[in-house]
Structure formats: structure tokens, C-alpha cells
Short mmCIF file of C-alpha atoms in Angstrom, two decimals:
data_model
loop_
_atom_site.label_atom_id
_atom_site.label_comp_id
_atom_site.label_asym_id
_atom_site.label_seq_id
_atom_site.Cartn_x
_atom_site.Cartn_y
_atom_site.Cartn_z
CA UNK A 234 -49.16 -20.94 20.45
CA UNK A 235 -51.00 -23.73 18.93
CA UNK A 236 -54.90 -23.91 18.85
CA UNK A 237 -56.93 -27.17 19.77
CA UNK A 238 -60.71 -27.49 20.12
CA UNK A 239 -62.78 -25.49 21.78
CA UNK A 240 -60.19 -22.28 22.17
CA UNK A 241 -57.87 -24.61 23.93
CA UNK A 242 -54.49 -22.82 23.76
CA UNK A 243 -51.66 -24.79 23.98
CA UNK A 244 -48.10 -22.75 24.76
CA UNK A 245 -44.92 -24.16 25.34
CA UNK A 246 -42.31 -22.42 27.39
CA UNK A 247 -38.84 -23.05 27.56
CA UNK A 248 -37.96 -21.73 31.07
CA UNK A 249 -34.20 -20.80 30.81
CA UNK A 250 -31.68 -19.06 33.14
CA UNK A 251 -30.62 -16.88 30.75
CA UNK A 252 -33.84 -16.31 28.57
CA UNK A 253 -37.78 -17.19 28.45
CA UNK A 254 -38.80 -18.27 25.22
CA UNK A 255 -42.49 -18.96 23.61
CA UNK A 256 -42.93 -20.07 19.85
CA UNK A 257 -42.63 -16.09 19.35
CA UNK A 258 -41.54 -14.17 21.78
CA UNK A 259 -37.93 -13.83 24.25
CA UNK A 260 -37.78 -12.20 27.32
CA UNK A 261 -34.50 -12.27 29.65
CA UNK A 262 -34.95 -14.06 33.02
CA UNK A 263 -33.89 -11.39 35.15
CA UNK A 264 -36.74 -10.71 38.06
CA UNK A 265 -37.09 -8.39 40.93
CA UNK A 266 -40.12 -8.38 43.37
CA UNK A 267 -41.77 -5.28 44.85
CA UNK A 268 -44.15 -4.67 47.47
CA UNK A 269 -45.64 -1.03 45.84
CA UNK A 270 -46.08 -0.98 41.90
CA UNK A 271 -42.66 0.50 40.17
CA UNK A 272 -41.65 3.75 39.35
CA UNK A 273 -41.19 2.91 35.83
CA UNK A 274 -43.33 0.53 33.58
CA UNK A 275 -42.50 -1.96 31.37
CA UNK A 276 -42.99 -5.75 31.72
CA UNK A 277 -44.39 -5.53 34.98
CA UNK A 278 -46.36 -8.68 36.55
CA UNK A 279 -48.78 -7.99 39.45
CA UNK A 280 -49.73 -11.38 41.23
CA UNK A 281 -51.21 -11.79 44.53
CA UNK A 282 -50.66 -8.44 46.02
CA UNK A 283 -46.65 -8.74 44.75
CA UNK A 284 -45.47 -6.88 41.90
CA UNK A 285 -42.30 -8.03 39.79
CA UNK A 286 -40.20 -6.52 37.00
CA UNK A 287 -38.95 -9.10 34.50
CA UNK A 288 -36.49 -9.14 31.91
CA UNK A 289 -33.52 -7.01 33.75
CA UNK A 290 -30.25 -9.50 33.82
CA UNK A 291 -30.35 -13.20 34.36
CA UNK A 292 -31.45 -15.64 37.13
CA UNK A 293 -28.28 -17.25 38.52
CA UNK A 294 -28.22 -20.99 38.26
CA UNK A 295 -29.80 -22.98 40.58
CA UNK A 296 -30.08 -27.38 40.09
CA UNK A 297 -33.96 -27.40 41.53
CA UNK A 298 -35.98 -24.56 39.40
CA UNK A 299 -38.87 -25.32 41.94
CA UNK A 300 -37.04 -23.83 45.36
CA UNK A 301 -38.78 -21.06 44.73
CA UNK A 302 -41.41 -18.44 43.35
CA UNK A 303 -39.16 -17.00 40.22
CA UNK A 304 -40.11 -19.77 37.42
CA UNK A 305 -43.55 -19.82 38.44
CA UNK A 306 -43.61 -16.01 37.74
CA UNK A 307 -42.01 -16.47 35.00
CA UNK A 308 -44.04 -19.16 33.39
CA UNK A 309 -47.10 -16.76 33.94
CA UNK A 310 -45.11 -13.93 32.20
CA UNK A 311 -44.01 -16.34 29.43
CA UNK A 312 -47.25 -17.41 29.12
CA UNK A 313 -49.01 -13.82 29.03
CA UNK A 314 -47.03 -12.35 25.94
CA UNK A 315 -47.68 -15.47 23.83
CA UNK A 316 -51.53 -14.70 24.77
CA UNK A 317 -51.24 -11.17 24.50
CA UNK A 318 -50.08 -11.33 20.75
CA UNK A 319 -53.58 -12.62 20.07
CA UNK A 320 -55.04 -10.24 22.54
CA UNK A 321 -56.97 -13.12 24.52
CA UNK A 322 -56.82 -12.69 27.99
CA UNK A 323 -59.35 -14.95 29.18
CA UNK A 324 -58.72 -18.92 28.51
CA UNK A 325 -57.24 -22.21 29.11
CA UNK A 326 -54.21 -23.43 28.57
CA UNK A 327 -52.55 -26.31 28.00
CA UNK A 328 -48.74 -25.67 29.37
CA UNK A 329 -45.62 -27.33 27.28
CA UNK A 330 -42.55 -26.80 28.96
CA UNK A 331 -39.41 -28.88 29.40
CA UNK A 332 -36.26 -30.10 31.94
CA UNK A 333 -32.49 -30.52 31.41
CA UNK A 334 -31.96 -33.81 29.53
CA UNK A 335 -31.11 -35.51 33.07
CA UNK A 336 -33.19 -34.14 34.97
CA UNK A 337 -36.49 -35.28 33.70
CA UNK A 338 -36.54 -38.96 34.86
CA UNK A 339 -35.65 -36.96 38.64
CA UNK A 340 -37.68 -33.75 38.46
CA UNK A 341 -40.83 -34.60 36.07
CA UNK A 342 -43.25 -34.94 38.90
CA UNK A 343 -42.32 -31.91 41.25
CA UNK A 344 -41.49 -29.36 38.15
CA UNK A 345 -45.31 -30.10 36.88
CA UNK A 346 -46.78 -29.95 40.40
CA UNK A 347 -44.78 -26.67 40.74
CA UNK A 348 -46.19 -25.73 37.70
CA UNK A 349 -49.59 -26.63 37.93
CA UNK A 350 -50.33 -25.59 41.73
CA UNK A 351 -53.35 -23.11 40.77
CA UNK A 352 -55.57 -24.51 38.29
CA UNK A 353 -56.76 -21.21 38.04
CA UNK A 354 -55.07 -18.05 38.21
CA UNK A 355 -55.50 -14.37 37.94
CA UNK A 356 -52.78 -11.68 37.42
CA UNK A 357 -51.89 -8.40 35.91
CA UNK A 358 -49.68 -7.64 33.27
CA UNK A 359 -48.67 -4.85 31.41
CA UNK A 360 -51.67 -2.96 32.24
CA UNK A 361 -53.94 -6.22 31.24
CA UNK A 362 -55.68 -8.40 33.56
CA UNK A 363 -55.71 -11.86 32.54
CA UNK A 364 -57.16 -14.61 33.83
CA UNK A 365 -56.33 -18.14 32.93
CA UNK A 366 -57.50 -21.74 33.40
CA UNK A 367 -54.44 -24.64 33.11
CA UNK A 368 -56.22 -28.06 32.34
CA UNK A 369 -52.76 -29.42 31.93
CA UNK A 370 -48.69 -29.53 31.71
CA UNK A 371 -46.20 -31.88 30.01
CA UNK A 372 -42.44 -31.92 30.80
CA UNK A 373 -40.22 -32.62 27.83
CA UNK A 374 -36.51 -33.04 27.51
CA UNK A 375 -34.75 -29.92 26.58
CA UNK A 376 -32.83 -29.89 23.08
CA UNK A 377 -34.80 -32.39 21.17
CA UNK A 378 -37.79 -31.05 20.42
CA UNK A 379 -36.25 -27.92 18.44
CA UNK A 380 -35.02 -30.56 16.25
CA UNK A 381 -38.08 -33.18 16.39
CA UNK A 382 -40.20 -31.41 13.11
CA UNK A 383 -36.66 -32.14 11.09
CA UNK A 384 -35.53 -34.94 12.55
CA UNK A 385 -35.87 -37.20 8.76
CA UNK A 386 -32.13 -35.69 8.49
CA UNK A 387 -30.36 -37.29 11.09
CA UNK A 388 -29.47 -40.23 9.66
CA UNK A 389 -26.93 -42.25 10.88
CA UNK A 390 -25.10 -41.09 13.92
CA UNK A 391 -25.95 -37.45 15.19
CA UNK A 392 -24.75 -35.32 18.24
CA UNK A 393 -27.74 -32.45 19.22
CA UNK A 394 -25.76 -30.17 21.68
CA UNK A 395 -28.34 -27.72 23.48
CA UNK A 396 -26.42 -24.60 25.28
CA UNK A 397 -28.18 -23.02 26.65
CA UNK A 398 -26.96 -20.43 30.03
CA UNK A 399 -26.83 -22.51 32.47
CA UNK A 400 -26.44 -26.19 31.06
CA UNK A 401 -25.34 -27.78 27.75
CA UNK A 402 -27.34 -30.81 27.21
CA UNK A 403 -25.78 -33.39 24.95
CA UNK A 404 -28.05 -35.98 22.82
CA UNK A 405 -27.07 -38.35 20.70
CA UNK A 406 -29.43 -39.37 17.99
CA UNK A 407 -29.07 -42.29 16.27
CA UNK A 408 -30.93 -43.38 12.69
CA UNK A 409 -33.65 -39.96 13.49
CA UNK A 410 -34.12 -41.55 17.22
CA UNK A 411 -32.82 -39.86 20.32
CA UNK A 412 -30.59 -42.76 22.37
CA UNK A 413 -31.96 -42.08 26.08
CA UNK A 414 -28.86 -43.90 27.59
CA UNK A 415 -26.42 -41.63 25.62
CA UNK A 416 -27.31 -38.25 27.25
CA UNK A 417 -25.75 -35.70 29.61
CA UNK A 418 -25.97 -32.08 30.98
CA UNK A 419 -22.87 -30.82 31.41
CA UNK A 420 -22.67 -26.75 33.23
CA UNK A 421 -21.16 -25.22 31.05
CA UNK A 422 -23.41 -22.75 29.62
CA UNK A 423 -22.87 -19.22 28.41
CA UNK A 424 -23.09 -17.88 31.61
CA UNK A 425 -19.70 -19.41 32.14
CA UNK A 426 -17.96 -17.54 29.60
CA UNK A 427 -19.61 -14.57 30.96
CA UNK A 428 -18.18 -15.16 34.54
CA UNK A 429 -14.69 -16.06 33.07
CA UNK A 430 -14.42 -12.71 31.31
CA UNK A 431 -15.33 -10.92 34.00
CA UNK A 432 -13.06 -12.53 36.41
CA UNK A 433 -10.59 -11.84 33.82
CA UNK A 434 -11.46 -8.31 32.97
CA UNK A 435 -11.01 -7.58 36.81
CA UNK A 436 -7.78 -9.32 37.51
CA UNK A 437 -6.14 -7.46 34.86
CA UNK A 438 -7.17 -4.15 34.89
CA UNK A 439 -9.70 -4.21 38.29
CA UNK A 440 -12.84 -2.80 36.44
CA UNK A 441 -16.12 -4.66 36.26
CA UNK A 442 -17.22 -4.53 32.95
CA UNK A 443 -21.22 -5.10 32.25
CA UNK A 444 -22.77 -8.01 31.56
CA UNK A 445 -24.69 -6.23 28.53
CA UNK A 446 -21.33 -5.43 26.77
CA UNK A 447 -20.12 -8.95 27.47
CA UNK A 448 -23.58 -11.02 25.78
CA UNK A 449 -23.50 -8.54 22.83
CA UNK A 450 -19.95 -9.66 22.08
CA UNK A 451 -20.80 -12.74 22.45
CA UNK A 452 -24.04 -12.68 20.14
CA UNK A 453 -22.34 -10.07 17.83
CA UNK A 454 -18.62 -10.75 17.97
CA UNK A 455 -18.25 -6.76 18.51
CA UNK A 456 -18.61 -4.15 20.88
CA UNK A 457 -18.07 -0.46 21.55
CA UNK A 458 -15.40 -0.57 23.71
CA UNK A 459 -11.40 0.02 23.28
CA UNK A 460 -8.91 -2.39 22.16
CA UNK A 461 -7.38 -4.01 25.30
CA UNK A 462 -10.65 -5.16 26.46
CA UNK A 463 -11.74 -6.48 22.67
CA UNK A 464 -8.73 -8.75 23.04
CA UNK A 465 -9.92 -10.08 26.51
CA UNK A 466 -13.22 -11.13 25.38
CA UNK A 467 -12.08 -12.26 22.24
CA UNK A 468 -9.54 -14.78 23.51
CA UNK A 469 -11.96 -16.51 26.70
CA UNK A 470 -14.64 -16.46 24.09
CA UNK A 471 -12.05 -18.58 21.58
CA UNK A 472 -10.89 -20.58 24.90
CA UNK A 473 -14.76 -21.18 26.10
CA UNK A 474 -15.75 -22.41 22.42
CA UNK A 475 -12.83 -24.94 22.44
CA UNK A 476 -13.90 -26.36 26.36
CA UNK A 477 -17.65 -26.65 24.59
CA UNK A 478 -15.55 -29.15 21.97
CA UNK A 479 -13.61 -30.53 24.49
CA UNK A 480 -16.58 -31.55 26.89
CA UNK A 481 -18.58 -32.68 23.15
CA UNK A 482 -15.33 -35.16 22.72
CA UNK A 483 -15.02 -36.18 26.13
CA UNK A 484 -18.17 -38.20 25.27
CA UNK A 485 -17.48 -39.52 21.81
CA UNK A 486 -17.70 -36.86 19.65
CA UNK A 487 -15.50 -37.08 16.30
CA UNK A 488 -16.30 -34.48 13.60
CA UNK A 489 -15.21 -37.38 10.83
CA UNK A 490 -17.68 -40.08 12.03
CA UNK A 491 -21.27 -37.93 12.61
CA UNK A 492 -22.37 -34.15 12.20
CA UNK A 493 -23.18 -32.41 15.57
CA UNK A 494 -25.85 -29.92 15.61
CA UNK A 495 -26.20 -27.07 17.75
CA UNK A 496 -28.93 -25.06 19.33
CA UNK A 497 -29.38 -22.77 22.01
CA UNK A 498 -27.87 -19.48 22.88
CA UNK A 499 -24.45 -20.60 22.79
CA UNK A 500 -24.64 -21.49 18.85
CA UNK A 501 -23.10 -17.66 18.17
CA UNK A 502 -20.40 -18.06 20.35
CA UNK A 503 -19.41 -21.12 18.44
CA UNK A 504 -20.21 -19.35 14.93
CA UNK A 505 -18.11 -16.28 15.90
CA UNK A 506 -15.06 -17.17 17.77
CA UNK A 507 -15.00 -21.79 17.05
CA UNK A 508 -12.55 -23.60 14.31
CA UNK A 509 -14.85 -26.15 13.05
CA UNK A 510 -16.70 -27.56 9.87
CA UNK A 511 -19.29 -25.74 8.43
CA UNK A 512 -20.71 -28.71 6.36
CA UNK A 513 -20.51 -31.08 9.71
CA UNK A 514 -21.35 -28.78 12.37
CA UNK A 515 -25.04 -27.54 11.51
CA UNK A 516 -25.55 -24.19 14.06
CA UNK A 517 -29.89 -23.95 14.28
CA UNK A 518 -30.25 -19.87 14.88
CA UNK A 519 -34.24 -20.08 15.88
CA UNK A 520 -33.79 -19.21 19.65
CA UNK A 521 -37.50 -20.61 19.81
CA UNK A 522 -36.80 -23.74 17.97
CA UNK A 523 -37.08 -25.63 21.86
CA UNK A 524 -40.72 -24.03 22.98
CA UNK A 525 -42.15 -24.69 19.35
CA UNK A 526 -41.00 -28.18 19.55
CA UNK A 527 -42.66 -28.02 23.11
CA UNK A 528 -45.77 -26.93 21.64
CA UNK A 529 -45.66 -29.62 18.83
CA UNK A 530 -44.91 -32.69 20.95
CA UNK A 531 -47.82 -31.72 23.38
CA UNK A 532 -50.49 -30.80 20.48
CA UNK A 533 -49.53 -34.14 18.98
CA UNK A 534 -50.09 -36.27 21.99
CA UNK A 535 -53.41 -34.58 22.77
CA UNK A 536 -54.14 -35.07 18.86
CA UNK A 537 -53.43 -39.09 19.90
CA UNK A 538 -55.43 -39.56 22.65
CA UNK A 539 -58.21 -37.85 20.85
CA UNK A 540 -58.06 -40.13 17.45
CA UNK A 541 -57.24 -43.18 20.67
CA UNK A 542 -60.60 -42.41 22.56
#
């Protein structure tokens, strides 16, 4: 959360399907909506008359995030913990949030509407009542704002490849300037390794193995579970990171003639279980790195049209 004038706070979100992120906090996507409040608490959001537990599983992937309620709650959770880390639960916002590289030009206009349909809006969460004034919204690419504060390195030709859960978005960056005609979102995100070892998993042996013991080999490279199912996960992980390559080279990519970097969630399943070169492939860890850049991009051009009026 960045601070402009006059307690103006301005938050960026980065509105995944398999986690929400602010400049500090990470929450998965998961939601379920109730009509009475929940047994147990935790992460509960209360919003006209509705009450909805977030951060259980993922939200499955869907092309239009706008179709229906779930990002909008979302948002206001996201949106809540950054505030609630300063305890301030009365102010306006300025929202920073982004779109799948191809999907901006398309989607700009609707996601912000979407976005932006209350000005002003009252909820509960976590046993806090907040209420919260949006004076605006700006819709950035996803991907290259994680990588906008640094971007001096990328000289010559660069590859920024975002995978995230549900997408990869693929950027190529050219002299430190992103090359709008050379991008793509390709879907194959994490969430498609996750399917494939499941699918697997069940054809061999007919169990249905967790999704929790799945992600933490995947972020980890381990888990507590016996040997015939380590080798499972182990080898779609190894064949999932080599399709990530394969997609990266069906558009160019050559490891000898620019450096790729990587961000996202998918960046551990391509440090634990990819061949590739450490000095060529750069792997950026901050899971944040996207709603910080958010946050910078939009401070910056309301610092502009300050110093411009």
C-alpha cells in the first residue's frame, strides 16, 4: 500500500485464480458463500446480508473474471488485509489491479466497471467493519509490472514469462521496453500440472490425492507421502516444466540469444523439477512482485498528472 495526499491509499491487487496478492499479503482464491455467518471463523467477509469464507482451494478458471460476484469479493478481501495491516478501516482508495497480457486491449473497460460499481462500500471482515470510498481503478498488464522498478537490466532481448494458475503470459522486452505486438497468454498455468497429476494419480492406482499435497510438492519439491506416489508427481512435474519450455520456444525463445525471466507461482516448479541455465534463466521468488508493480505504475501516473496540472 502506497500513500498519496490527503490519506489517499493506493493498493494494487493482483486478482489470481490460484492466489490474491497485495504488496504484503497472499490469500488463496478459494470462496464459498453462506446465507447464516459460519460455524468456524477465520477470513470471513460479510457483504450485503451474504457471508463468504475465503482462502479454502482455488477458483477454477474462467476467460471473463466479471461473470460473476467472486472477484469482486475478492478484491474487497484483498483490499481489507492490506488496510487492516495499518489498522485503517475508514478511507479511500485508489484500486491497482491488472488483466492477462491479452486481455487488456478486450476487457479494460468492463473489468474496471466491474470493479468500480459502488463508489462506496461497506462490509465486514474479520470481526472489523470497514468502510471504504474508491475514487478510482487502473487495469495493468499482468507480468510487467513485477519487473518495471528493475527493468535498467533488460538489455537487449528479454523474455518475462508470468505463470501464474491459470495463464502464463509471455512478454518480450526489448532494450528495457515491453514489445506490445510480441505478447501472448498461453493456459497453461499450474493448475494444469495439478489436474494432470491427479488424473494420473487416479488412473493408476484410483485414489484422489489432495490438492494440498500436490501444491506443496510443487512449491517444496517434497511431501509426506510414500514412494510410488513421489515418483508420480515427480515425473508430470518434470514433463509440465518441459511443456512450459516448449510453449516459451514455440514463440522464439532460444536460451543462447536472450535470458528469460520468470515470475509467478510457477517459478518453483521450474526451480525444482526444470533442466535449464541458472545464469540465463533469472526465477523472481517475490510472489507480490505483480501487485507492488501495480501499486507503483498507478502512484506514478497520479504523481504525473499532479506535477501535469
Amino acid at each position: 500500500m502506497k500513500e498519496f495526499e490527503n490519506g489517499l491509499k493506493v493498493i494494487g491487487t493482483d486478482l489470481g485464480y490460484g492466489n490474491i496478492k497485495t504488496a504484503n499479503t497472499v490469500t488463496p482464491t478459494g470462496i464459498s458463500v453462506y446465507d447464516t455467518e459460519p460455524i468456524f471463523q477465520g477470513n470471513i467477509l460479510e457483504y450485503n446480508g451474504k457471508y463468504y469464507r475465503i482462502g479454502e482451494n482455488h477458483k477454477e478458471f474462467i476467460a471473463d473474471k466479471s461473470v460473476d460476484e467472486d472477484f469482486y469479493i475478492l478484491n474487497l478481501m484483498a483490499v481489507a488485509r492490506e488496510l487492516q495491516r495499518e489498522g485503517v478501516y475508514n478511507t479511500r482508495v485508489y484500486l491497482a489491479t491488472g488483466l492477462p497480457l491479452t486481455w487488456v486491449r478486450s476487457q479494460r473497460s468492463s473489468f474496471k466497471a466491474y470493479l468500480m460499481k459502488n463508489k462506496v462500500v461497506d462490509f465486514r471482515y474479520n470481526d472489523h467493519d470497514f468502510h471504504i470510498e474508491f475514487v478510482g481503478c487502473s487495469i495493468y498488464p499482468q507480468g510487467y509490472p513485477a519487473i518495471v522498478e528493475r527493468i535498467k537490466e533488460f538489455k537487449g532481448t528479454n523474455i518475462l514469462a508470468d505463470i501464474g494458475n491459470g495463464t502464463m503470459n509471455i512478454l518480450y522486452i526489448q532494450n528495457k521496453k515491453p514489445v506490445e505486438s510480441k505478447s501472448w497468454t498461453e493456459k497453461i498455468g499450474v493448475n494444469q500440472c495439478v489436474i494432470r497429476i491427479k488424473n494420473t494419480v487416479m488412473d493408476m492406482y484410483g485414489v484422489k490425492i489432495d490438492d494440498s499435497i500436490v501444491e506443496q510438492f510443487l512449491r517444496f519439491g517434497k511431501a509426506d507421502i510414500s514412494d510410488k506416489y513421489l515418483k508420480i508427481l515427480y515425473k508430470t512435474a518434470v514433463e509440465y516444466a518441459e511443456d512450459i519450455f516448449s510453449a516459451l520456444r514455440k514463440y522464439e525463445y532460444n536460451s543462447e540469444l536472450m535470458k528469460l525471466y520468470i515470475i509467478g507461482g510457477g517459478g518453483c516448479i521450474i526451480r525444482n523439477f526444470a533442466d535449464y541455465d541458472k545464469e540465463r534463466v533469472i526465477i523472481i521468488d517475490d510472489i507480490c512482485a505483480t501487485a507492488k508493480g501495480f501499486e507503483y505504475l498507478a502512484y506514478m501516473q497520479m504523481r504525473r498528472k499532479q506535477n501535469a496540472g
